[in-house]
Amino acid sequence: MDRMILDRFKIPVVAIFATALVACGGGGGDDGVVDSSADRPDSIEISVDTSISLANDSLPGFDGRERPLGAVETTTGEQSVFVADELWLATDDTEELDSLLQRWNGEVIQSIDMRAAGIDLPAQHLIRVDTTLIDSSALVPDINQLNGAGGGAFRVSSDQGLRLLSAGVTEKLADRPVGLNWVGVGQSLESGFTTEAPTGNALRADFPYTPNAAQWPTHNLDDNQSIGVVKAWEALARAGKLSNKVRIAVVDQGFYVNEDLATDFMAVSLIPFQDAIGSENLFNCGGGNPCPWHGTLVASAAMAIPDNSYGAAGPAGPVAQPILIHATGDMFMSIQALVSARAREARIVNMSYGIPVPWPLVFSLAPFEAATFAARQSGMLLFAAAGNSNSNVDVNETAFGVSVGFEETWHTPCENAGVICVGGVAVNSMAKAAGSSYGAEQVDIFAPYRLWLGPDPDNPNNTARAKQGTSFSSPFVAGVAALIWSADPGLSANEVEDILLSTAHPSSEDKVNRVVNAAGAVQAALGNVAPNLDVRAPVADQRLEVNLAYRFAADVDDFEDGRNCCDISWSSNVDGDLGTGRVINPSFSTLGVRTLRVSTEDSEGARGDVQRVFEVVNSPPTASITAPAAGATVFRSTLTTLKGSANDINESGGLLACGLLRWTSNVASDVGLLGVGCEISVSFTTLGSRTLTLEATDPQGGSDQASVVINVAETPVNLPPVVRITQPGNRQVVGISELLTLTATAEDPESDPINSITWRVQVNGGAQVTIGQGAALDWRPSDSIDFSNE
């Protein structure tokens, strides 16, 4: 139904009521609220809510000016952030660009010539617009026109943001290539989402690259291997364990430092006259393949930093403190490397190299095997690659797969005492990778054989490269061991190894005994993980107005039980229980600082608790006098109406109760004549100027005053009549075609007869229009007012 608002005033001689219109289909007022037609049950509702909390209010500007941020939230609290004064235009047409700049008083902040960069797209222009020029009143109908009618309630964090959304929709309706500048909010490892290199090779034809490691078959829980590296990170983040750093030594050659390596790395060279960083591998890898930066790739497999938009994501990336040991891999230098790692307090050592030693010469390995055993006994975990020769490291086999019954070759360090030997499984499979060596006795665990790894000096572009070999399977498992230690730094090496092996997935493949399970291992080390509670509103130290309802919102997620796992309880140290649920709408009737307590509990009794301090405050009322007008002349011994009010956001209806308004005068003879109320009548007994003051005091003690100066003069022979409107009520809402009964009273101070009562209407400050005469009158607003342009 179309509506109008009637505002009633009492004035002498003629009765006039003014109207403020709400346009058909919804109107946009100072409060920034835009609503769709009230008679459509599936309507969209969009409102401004300045209590929406953003992690950042602005972004650094390109020209020194901060770039304000806005946000849109759904009723479930899902938040999308955008720059609140920027539009993005894609065009090579300078006229189209100039036209948009003129429409919104815009300026180009940055432009990108895409074709000059070799990308077949129009130029991209980022434009700062003047949001004060934008009318948001048509936003909802424009959205419906763009997308079709639909339902939903959405909140926008600022009026500026609301106006920018309206400009974006307006441009889109005109089929212009304009977008909003949405801001990707950084994802923590708690979110179960990461961003790695923007491009990469496919692991296999059916596994194309994605920058989100949570979707990699080597890292997620959903594919066949169900390793769950990202889930393990999530659990550690929620448990607050990612700060437990673990030192991992990589004994190798060809190290180069890039953005995927933690900055607190240590590096040592055991090769004379060569630097630990920047020196290429002296040797080729298996099959004679060159691998100048082998150590860089091994470090990437173990501990490439996740969620940094660069390279890859190694299991230990969030917790590793790298120790890079540049060594030739000979047995003596390998012993030196173990000593060096131990001296630097490494808890894990990875050796992605191997030497097949014929059985007659196995005795010569005794010093090295004694060293690996001693290193293991000292509390370090040692990992080594099984090799890529598709051979059984336990015994030799003929070309027909028949065992010769004894072991002709010892594979060191894989088979050394104290070493965990790692084989490789095929992409998204529990079966052995074709090239991986194996062995029921000596190959302890398997991990992905083909992985996404990061850049090196020969391949410096930020691209994830698919590489394969047990050289990368081994550090992958070493990285998982680091996650276990991060979950519980007090575990012994034996306990970490036991968790690593006991939680591994079994395989039906006869050449694969077990496959690493990162999520299961971390969960075993952590025990039950407490639910993660994220309180979105109120923010810390927020000031809330007394008696107003506020939206408190929180999200909860549990590692074991998932989302929507748990009830959320709200209370304060002053008010007690405030309610339960993800969203509550409390109000507070007393002032002061309180501590909000938000708590939740999962199915196994682990609790999540958040405390937040906020303050309940009171805004004083705003008093105003509507009659008599400033400078008015009234007459002695004649009734004069004093009329006033006080707006107060903390009171019902936004108005202070009339009983809290007190009238005073600066003239002593007026004392006792004035009183309390929104409207009182008084007769002044003395002549002259006086100041009338209306004091409004709210229940919390906040007060305000308004004053007018009037003059009391001698009463003339004939006084004008006094008229009052009795119907309609002040600010009554009626339909534009609704039949109204207008009634008024008029009295003459000398009791002279009233000749006539004339009714007039005035719309939005326009000219007065006469609509009839008489003390009672039937009238429809549409009879006198043209609503077609409203």
mmCIF file of N, CA, C and O in Angstrom, residues 30 79 147 153 156 167 226 321 414 467-468 474 489 518 586 625 657 684 702:
data_model
loop_
_atom_site.group_PDB
_atom_site.id
_atom_site.type_symbol
_atom_site.label_atom_id
_atom_site.label_comp_id
_atom_site.label_asym_id
_atom_site.label_seq_id
_atom_site.Cartn_x
_atom_site.Cartn_y
_atom_site.Cartn_z
ATOM 1 N N ASP A 30 17.411 9.551 5.900
ATOM 2 C CA ASP A 30 18.718 9.805 6.475
ATOM 3 C C ASP A 30 19.291 8.583 7.153
ATOM 4 O O ASP A 30 20.477 8.476 7.378
ATOM 5 N N GLN A 79 30.346 -12.239 5.596
ATOM 6 C CA GLN A 79 30.740 -10.869 5.307
ATOM 7 C C GLN A 79 31.545 -10.788 4.017
ATOM 8 O O GLN A 79 32.433 -11.592 3.773
ATOM 9 N N ASN A 147 18.241 -8.833 -11.298
ATOM 10 C CA ASN A 147 18.321 -10.261 -10.976
ATOM 11 C C ASN A 147 16.976 -10.962 -10.906
ATOM 12 O O ASN A 147 16.927 -12.167 -10.722
ATOM 13 N N ALA A 153 17.593 -10.581 3.563
ATOM 14 C CA ALA A 153 17.908 -9.356 4.289
ATOM 15 C C ALA A 153 19.422 -9.184 4.308
ATOM 16 O O ALA A 153 20.157 -10.126 4.608
ATOM 17 N N VAL A 156 24.488 -3.324 5.339
ATOM 18 C CA VAL A 156 25.662 -2.650 4.804
ATOM 19 C C VAL A 156 26.272 -1.820 5.922
ATOM 20 O O VAL A 156 25.560 -1.211 6.727
ATOM 21 N N ALA A 167 25.365 2.753 -7.075
ATOM 22 C CA ALA A 167 26.019 3.200 -8.306
ATOM 23 C C ALA A 167 26.439 2.012 -9.159
ATOM 24 O O ALA A 167 26.281 2.019 -10.391
ATOM 25 N N SER A 226 43.305 -39.326 1.674
ATOM 26 C CA SER A 226 42.750 -38.779 2.929
ATOM 27 C C SER A 226 43.855 -38.398 3.920
ATOM 28 O O SER A 226 43.809 -38.749 5.090
ATOM 29 N N GLN A 321 61.210 -24.347 11.556
ATOM 30 C CA GLN A 321 62.394 -23.498 11.567
ATOM 31 C C GLN A 321 63.456 -24.256 10.770
ATOM 32 O O GLN A 321 64.051 -25.218 11.261
ATOM 33 N N CYS A 414 68.394 -45.437 3.889
ATOM 34 C CA CYS A 414 67.033 -45.950 4.070
ATOM 35 C C CYS A 414 66.986 -47.091 5.074
ATOM 36 O O CYS A 414 66.121 -47.122 5.953
ATOM 37 N N LYS A 467 56.435 -32.282 -9.366
ATOM 38 C CA LYS A 467 57.684 -33.040 -9.355
ATOM 39 C C LYS A 467 57.444 -34.362 -8.640
ATOM 40 O O LYS A 467 56.591 -34.454 -7.738
ATOM 41 N N GLN A 468 58.225 -35.376 -9.004
ATOM 42 C CA GLN A 468 57.993 -36.670 -8.387
ATOM 43 C C GLN A 468 59.297 -37.324 -7.956
ATOM 44 O O GLN A 468 60.373 -37.008 -8.456
ATOM 45 N N SER A 474 59.796 -38.334 1.249
ATOM 46 C CA SER A 474 60.437 -38.379 2.569
ATOM 47 C C SER A 474 60.272 -37.066 3.335
ATOM 48 O O SER A 474 59.827 -37.063 4.488
ATOM 49 N N PRO A 489 54.781 -30.408 22.144
ATOM 50 C CA PRO A 489 56.249 -30.347 22.170
ATOM 51 C C PRO A 489 56.878 -31.253 23.219
ATOM 52 O O PRO A 489 58.079 -31.529 23.149
ATOM 53 N N ALA A 518 48.114 -37.085 8.103
ATOM 54 C CA ALA A 518 48.472 -35.883 8.864
ATOM 55 C C ALA A 518 47.376 -35.481 9.845
ATOM 56 O O ALA A 518 47.644 -35.176 11.013
ATOM 57 N N PRO A 586 20.247 -8.220 22.458
ATOM 58 C CA PRO A 586 20.007 -7.735 23.813
ATOM 59 C C PRO A 586 19.918 -6.214 23.867
ATOM 60 O O PRO A 586 20.399 -5.503 22.980
ATOM 61 N N ILE A 625 11.680 23.802 21.492
ATOM 62 C CA ILE A 625 10.426 24.529 21.749
ATOM 63 C C ILE A 625 9.797 24.853 20.402
ATOM 64 O O ILE A 625 10.438 25.447 19.528
ATOM 65 N N ALA A 657 9.469 11.233 27.698
ATOM 66 C CA ALA A 657 8.113 11.360 28.237
ATOM 67 C C ALA A 657 7.838 12.810 28.633
ATOM 68 O O ALA A 657 8.709 13.520 29.147
ATOM 69 N N PHE A 684 0.372 35.223 31.542
ATOM 70 C CA PHE A 684 1.404 36.031 32.164
ATOM 71 C C PHE A 684 0.764 37.278 32.781
ATOM 72 O O PHE A 684 -0.082 37.938 32.155
ATOM 73 N N GLY A 702 20.719 12.498 32.101
ATOM 74 C CA GLY A 702 21.158 13.341 30.998
ATOM 75 C C GLY A 702 20.138 14.433 30.732
ATOM 76 O O GLY A 702 18.925 14.193 30.804
#
